[in-house]
JSON list of C-alpha atoms in Angstrom, two decimals:
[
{"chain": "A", "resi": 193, "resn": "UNK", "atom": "CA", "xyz": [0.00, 0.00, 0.00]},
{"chain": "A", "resi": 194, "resn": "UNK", "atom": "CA", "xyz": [1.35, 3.22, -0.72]},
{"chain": "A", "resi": 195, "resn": "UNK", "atom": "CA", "xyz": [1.77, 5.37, 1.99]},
{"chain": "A", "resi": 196, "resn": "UNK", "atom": "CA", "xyz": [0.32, 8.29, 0.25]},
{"chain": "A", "resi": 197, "resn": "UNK", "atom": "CA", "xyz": [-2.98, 6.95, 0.35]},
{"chain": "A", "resi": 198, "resn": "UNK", "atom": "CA", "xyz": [-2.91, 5.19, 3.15]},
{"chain": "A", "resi": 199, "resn": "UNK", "atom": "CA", "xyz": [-5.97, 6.33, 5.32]},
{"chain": "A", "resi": 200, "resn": "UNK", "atom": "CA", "xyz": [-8.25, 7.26, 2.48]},
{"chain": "A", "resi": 201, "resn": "UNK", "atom": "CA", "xyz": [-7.68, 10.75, 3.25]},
{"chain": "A", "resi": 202, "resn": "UNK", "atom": "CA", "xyz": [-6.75, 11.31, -0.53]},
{"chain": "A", "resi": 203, "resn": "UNK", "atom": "CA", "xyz": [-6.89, 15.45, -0.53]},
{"chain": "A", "resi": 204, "resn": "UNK", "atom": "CA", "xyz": [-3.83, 15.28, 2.03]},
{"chain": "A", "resi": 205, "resn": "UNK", "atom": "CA", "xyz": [-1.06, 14.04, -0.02]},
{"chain": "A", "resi": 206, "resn": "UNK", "atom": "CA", "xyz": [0.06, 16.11, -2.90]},
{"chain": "A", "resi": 207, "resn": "UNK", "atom": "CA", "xyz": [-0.17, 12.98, -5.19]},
{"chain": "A", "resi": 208, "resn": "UNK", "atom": "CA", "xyz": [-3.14, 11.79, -3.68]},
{"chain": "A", "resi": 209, "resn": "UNK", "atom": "CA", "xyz": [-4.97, 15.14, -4.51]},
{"chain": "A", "resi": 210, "resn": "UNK", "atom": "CA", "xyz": [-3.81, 15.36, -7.98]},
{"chain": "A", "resi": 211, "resn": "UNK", "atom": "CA", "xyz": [-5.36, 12.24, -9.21]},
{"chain": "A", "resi": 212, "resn": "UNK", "atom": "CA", "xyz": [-8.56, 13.14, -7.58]},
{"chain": "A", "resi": 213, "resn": "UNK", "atom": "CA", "xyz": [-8.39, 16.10, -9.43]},
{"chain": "A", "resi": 214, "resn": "UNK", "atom": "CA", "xyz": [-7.94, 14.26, -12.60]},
{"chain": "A", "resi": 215, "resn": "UNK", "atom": "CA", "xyz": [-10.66, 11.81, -11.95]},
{"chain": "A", "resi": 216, "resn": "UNK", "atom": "CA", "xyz": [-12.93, 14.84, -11.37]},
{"chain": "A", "resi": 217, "resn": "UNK", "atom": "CA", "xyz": [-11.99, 16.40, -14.74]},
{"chain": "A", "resi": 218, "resn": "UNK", "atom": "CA", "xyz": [-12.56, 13.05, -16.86]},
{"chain": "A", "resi": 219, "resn": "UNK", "atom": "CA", "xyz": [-15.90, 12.08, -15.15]},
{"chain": "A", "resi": 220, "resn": "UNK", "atom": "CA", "xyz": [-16.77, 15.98, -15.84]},
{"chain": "A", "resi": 221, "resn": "UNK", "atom": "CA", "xyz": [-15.98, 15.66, -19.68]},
{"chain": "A", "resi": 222, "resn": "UNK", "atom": "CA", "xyz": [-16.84, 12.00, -19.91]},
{"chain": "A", "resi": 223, "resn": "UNK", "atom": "CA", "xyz": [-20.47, 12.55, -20.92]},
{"chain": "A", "resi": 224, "resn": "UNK", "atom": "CA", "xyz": [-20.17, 15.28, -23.17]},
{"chain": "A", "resi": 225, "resn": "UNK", "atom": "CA", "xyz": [-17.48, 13.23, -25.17]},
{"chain": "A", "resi": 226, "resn": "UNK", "atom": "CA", "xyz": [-19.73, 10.45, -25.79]},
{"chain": "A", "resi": 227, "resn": "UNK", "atom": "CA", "xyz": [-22.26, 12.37, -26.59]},
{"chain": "A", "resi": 228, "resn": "UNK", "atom": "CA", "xyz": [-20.29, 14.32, -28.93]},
{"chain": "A", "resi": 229, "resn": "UNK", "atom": "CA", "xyz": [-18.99, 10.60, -30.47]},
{"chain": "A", "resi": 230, "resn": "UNK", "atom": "CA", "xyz": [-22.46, 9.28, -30.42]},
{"chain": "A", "resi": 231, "resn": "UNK", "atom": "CA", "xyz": [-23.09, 12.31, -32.87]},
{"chain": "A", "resi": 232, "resn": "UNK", "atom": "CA", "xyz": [-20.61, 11.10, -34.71]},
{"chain": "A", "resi": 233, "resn": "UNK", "atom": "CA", "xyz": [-21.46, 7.71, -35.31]},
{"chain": "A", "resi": 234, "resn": "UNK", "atom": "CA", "xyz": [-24.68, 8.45, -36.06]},
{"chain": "A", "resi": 235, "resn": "UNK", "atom": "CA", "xyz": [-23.36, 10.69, -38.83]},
{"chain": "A", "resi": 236, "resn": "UNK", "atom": "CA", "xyz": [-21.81, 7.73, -40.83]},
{"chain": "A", "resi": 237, "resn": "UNK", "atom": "CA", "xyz": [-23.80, 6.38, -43.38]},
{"chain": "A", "resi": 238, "resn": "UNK", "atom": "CA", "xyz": [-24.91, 3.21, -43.14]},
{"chain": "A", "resi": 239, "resn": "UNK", "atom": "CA", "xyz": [-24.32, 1.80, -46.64]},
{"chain": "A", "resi": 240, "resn": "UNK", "atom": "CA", "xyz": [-20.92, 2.77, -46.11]},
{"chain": "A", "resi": 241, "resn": "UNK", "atom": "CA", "xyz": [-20.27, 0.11, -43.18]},
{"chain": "A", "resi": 242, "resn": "UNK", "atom": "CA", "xyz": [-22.57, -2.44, -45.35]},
{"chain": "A", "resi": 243, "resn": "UNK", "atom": "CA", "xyz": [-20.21, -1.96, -48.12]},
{"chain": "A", "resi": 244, "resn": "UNK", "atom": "CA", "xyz": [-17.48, -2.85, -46.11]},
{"chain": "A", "resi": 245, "resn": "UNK", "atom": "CA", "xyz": [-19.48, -5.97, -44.65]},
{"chain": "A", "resi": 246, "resn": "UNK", "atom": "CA", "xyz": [-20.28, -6.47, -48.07]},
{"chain": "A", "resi": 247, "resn": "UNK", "atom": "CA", "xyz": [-16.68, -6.59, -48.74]},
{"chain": "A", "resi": 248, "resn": "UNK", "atom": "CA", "xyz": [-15.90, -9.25, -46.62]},
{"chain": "A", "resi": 249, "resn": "UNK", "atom": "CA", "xyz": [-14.28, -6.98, -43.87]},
{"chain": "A", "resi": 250, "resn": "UNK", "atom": "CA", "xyz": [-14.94, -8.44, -40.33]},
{"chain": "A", "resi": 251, "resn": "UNK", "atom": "CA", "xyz": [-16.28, -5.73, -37.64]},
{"chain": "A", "resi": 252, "resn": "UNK", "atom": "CA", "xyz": [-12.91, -5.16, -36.15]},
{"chain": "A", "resi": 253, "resn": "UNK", "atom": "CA", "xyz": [-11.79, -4.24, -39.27]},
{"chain": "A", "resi": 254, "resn": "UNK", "atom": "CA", "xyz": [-14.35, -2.49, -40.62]},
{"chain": "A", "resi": 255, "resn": "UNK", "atom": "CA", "xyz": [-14.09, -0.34, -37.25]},
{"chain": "A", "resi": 256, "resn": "UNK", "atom": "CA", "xyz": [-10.06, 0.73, -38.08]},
{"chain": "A", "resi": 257, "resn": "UNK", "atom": "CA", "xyz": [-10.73, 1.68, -41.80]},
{"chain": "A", "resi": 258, "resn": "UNK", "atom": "CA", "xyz": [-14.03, 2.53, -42.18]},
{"chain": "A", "resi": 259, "resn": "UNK", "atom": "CA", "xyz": [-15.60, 4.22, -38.88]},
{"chain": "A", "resi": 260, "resn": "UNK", "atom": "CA", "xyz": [-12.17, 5.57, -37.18]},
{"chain": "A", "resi": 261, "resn": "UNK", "atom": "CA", "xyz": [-11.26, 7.21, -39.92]},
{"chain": "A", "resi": 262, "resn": "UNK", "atom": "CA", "xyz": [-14.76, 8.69, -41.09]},
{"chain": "A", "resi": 263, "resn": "UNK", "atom": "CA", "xyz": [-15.15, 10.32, -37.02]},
{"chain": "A", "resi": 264, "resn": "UNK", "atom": "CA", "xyz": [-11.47, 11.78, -37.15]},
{"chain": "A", "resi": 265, "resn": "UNK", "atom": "CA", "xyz": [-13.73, 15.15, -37.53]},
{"chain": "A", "resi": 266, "resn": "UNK", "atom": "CA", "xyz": [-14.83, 14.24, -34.11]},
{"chain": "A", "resi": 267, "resn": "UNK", "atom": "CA", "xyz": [-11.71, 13.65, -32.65]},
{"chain": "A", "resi": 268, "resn": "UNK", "atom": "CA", "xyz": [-10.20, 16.50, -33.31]},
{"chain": "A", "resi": 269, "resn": "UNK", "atom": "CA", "xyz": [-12.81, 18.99, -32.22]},
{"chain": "A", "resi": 270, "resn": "UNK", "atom": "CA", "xyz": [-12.53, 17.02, -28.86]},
{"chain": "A", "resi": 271, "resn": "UNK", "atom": "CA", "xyz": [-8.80, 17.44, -28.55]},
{"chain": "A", "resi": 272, "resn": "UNK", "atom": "CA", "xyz": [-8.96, 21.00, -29.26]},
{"chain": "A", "resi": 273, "resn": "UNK", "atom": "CA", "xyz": [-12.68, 21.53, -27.01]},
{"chain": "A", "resi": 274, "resn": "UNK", "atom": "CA", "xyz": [-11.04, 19.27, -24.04]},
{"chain": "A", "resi": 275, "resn": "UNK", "atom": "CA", "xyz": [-7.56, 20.97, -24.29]},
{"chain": "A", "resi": 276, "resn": "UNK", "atom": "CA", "xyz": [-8.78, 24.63, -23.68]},
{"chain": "A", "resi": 277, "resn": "UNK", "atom": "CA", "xyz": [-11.21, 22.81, -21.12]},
{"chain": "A", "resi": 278, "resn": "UNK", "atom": "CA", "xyz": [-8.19, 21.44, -19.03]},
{"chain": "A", "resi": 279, "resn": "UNK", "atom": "CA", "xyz": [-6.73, 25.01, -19.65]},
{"chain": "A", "resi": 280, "resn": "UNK", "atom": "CA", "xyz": [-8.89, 26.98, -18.14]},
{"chain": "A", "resi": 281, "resn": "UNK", "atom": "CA", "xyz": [-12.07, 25.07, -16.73]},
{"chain": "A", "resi": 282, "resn": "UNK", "atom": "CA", "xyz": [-9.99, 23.40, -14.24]},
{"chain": "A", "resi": 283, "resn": "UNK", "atom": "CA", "xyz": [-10.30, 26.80, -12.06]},
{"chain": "A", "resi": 284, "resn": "UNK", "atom": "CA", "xyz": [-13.39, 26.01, -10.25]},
{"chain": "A", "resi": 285, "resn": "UNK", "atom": "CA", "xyz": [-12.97, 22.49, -8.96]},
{"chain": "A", "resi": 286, "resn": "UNK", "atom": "CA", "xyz": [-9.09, 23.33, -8.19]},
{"chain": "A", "resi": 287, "resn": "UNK", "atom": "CA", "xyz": [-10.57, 26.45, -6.17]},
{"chain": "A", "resi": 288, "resn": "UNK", "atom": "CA", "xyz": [-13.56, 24.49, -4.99]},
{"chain": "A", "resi": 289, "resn": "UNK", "atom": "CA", "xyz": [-11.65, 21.11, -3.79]},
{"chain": "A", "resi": 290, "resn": "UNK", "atom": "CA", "xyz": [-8.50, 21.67, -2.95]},
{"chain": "A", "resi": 291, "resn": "UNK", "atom": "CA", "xyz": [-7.47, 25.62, -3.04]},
{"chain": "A", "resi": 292, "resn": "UNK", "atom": "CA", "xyz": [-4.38, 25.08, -5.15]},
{"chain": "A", "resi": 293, "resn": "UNK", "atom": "CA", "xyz": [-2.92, 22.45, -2.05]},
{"chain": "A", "resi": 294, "resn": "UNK", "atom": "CA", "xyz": [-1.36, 20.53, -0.30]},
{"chain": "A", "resi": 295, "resn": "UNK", "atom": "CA", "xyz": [1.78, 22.67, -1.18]},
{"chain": "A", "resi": 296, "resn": "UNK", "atom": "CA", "xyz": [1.23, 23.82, -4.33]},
{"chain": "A", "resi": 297, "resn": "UNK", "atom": "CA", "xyz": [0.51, 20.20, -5.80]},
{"chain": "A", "resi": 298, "resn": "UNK", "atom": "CA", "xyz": [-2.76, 21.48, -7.81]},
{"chain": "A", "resi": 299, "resn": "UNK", "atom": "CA", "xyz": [-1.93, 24.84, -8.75]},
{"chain": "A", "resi": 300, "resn": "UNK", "atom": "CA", "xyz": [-2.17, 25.31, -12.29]},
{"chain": "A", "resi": 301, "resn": "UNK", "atom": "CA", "xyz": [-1.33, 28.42, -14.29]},
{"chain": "A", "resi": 302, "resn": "UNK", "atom": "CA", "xyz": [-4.90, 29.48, -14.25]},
{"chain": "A", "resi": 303, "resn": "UNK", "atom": "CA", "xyz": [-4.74, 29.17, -10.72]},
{"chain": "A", "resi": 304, "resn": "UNK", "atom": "CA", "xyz": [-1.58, 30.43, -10.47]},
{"chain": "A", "resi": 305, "resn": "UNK", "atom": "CA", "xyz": [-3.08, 33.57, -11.90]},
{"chain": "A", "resi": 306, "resn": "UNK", "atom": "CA", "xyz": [-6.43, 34.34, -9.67]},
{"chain": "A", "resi": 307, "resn": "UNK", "atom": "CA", "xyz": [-4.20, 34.02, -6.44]},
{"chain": "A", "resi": 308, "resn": "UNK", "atom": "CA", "xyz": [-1.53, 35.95, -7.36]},
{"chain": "A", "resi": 309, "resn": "UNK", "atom": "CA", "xyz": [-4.21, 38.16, -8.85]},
{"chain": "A", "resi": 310, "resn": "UNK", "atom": "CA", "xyz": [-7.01, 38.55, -6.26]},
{"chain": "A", "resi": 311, "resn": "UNK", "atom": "CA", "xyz": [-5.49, 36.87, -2.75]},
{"chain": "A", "resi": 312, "resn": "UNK", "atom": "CA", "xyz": [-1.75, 38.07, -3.22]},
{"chain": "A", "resi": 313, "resn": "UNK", "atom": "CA", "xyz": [-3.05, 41.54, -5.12]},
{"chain": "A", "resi": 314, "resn": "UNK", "atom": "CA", "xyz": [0.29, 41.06, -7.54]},
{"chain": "A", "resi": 315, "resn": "UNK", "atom": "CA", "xyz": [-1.11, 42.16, -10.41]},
{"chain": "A", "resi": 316, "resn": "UNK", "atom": "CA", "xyz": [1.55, 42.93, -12.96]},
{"chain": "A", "resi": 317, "resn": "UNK", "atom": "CA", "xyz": [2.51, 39.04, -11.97]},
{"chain": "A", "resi": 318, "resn": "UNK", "atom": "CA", "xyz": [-0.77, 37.98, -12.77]},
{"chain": "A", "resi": 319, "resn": "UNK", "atom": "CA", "xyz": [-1.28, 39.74, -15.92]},
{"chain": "A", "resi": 320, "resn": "UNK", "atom": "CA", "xyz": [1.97, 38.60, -17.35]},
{"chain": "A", "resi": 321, "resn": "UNK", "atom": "CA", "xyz": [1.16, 34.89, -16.38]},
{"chain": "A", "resi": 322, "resn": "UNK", "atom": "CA", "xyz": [-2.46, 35.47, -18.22]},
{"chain": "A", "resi": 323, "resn": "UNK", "atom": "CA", "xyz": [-0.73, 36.84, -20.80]},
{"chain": "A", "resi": 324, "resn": "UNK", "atom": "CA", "xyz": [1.83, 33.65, -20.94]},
{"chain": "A", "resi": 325, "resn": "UNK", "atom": "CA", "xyz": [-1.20, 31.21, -20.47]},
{"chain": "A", "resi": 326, "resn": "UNK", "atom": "CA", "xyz": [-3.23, 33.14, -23.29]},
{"chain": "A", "resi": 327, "resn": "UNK", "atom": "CA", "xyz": [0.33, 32.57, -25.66]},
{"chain": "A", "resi": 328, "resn": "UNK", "atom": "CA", "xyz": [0.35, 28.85, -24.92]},
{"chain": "A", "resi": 329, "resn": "UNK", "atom": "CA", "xyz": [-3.33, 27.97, -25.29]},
{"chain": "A", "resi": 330, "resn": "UNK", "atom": "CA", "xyz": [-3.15, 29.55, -29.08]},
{"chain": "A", "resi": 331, "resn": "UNK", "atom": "CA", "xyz": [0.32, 28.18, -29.70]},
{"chain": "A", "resi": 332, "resn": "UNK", "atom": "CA", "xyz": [-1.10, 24.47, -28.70]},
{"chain": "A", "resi": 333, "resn": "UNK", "atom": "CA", "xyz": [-4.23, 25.68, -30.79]},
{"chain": "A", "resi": 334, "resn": "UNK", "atom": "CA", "xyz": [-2.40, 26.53, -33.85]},
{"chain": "A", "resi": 335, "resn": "UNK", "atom": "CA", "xyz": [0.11, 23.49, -33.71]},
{"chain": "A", "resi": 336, "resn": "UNK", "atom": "CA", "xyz": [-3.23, 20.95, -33.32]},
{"chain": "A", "resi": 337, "resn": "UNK", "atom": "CA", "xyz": [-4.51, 22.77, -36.47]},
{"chain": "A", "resi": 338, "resn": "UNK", "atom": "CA", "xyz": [-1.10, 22.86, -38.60]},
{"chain": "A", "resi": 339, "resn": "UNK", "atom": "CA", "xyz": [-0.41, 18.71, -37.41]},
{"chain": "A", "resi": 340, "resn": "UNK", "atom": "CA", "xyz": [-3.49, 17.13, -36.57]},
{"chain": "A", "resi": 341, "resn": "UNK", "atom": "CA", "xyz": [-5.71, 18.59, -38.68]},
{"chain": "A", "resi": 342, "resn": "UNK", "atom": "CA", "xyz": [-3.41, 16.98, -41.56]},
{"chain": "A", "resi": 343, "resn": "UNK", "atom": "CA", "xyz": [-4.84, 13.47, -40.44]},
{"chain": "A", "resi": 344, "resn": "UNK", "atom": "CA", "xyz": [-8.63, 14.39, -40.51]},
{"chain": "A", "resi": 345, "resn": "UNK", "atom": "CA", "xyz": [-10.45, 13.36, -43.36]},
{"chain": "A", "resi": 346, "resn": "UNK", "atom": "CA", "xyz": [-13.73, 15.09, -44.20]}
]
């Protein structure tokens, strides 16, 4: 047993309070990206997986070169929707949950930038840091849409 979760009490251990804070996050997003995939799906014409039954191609198969690659549209609107969401919607259950502890283990940079805006009233600090976090959500943006995008067939 690891001794960082020994107890249960979780929130106490800087480790221990991370991964609740993931879990949080993926159960948040977990509905609204199978809803968004179930959109998807249902997008796909049908006489375009009955071609490939037709074909001979066995559902596994038919999954990897017919429906993967026809909901790639999907996927990448959920890898750019969920990657601003862990950017910035992470605020209120950090703030709510765990206030940015135990020392300093959940503080993200958007985090990082309403304390040292509002509680430590630094706020040429926490301009530049929006600033920073602005630069690196559009530079992640634009690299997802120069790379990514390359693989998405529509």
């Amino acid at each position: 047993v690891n001794p960082a979760f020994s107890g249960g009490n979780w929130l106490a251990s800087p480790r221990g309070a991370l991964v609740v804070l993931i879990l949080v996050n993926v159960w948040q997003y977990a509905g609204m990206t199978m809803v968004v995939y179930l959109a998807g799906l249902q997008s796909i014409p049908k006489s375009v997986i009955e071609a490939g039954a037709i074909d001979g191609a066995r559902p596994m198969r038919r999954f990897w070169t017919i429906i993967f690659p026809l909901l790639s549209p999907t996927t990448f609107f959920l890898l750019v929707v969920n990657i601003v969401y862990a950017f910035f919607d992470t605020f209120g259950i950090i703030d709510a949950v765990t206030n940015g502890g135990p020392a300093k283990a959940t503080e993200v940079l958007v985090y990082k930038v309403y304390y040292d805006g509002v509680h430590s009233l630094n706020l040429g600090s926490s301009s530049a840091q929006s600033v920073i976090l602005m630069a690196i959500v559009i530079v992640l943006t634009a690299v997802q849409f120069r790379y990514v995008e390359r693989k998405v067939h529509y």
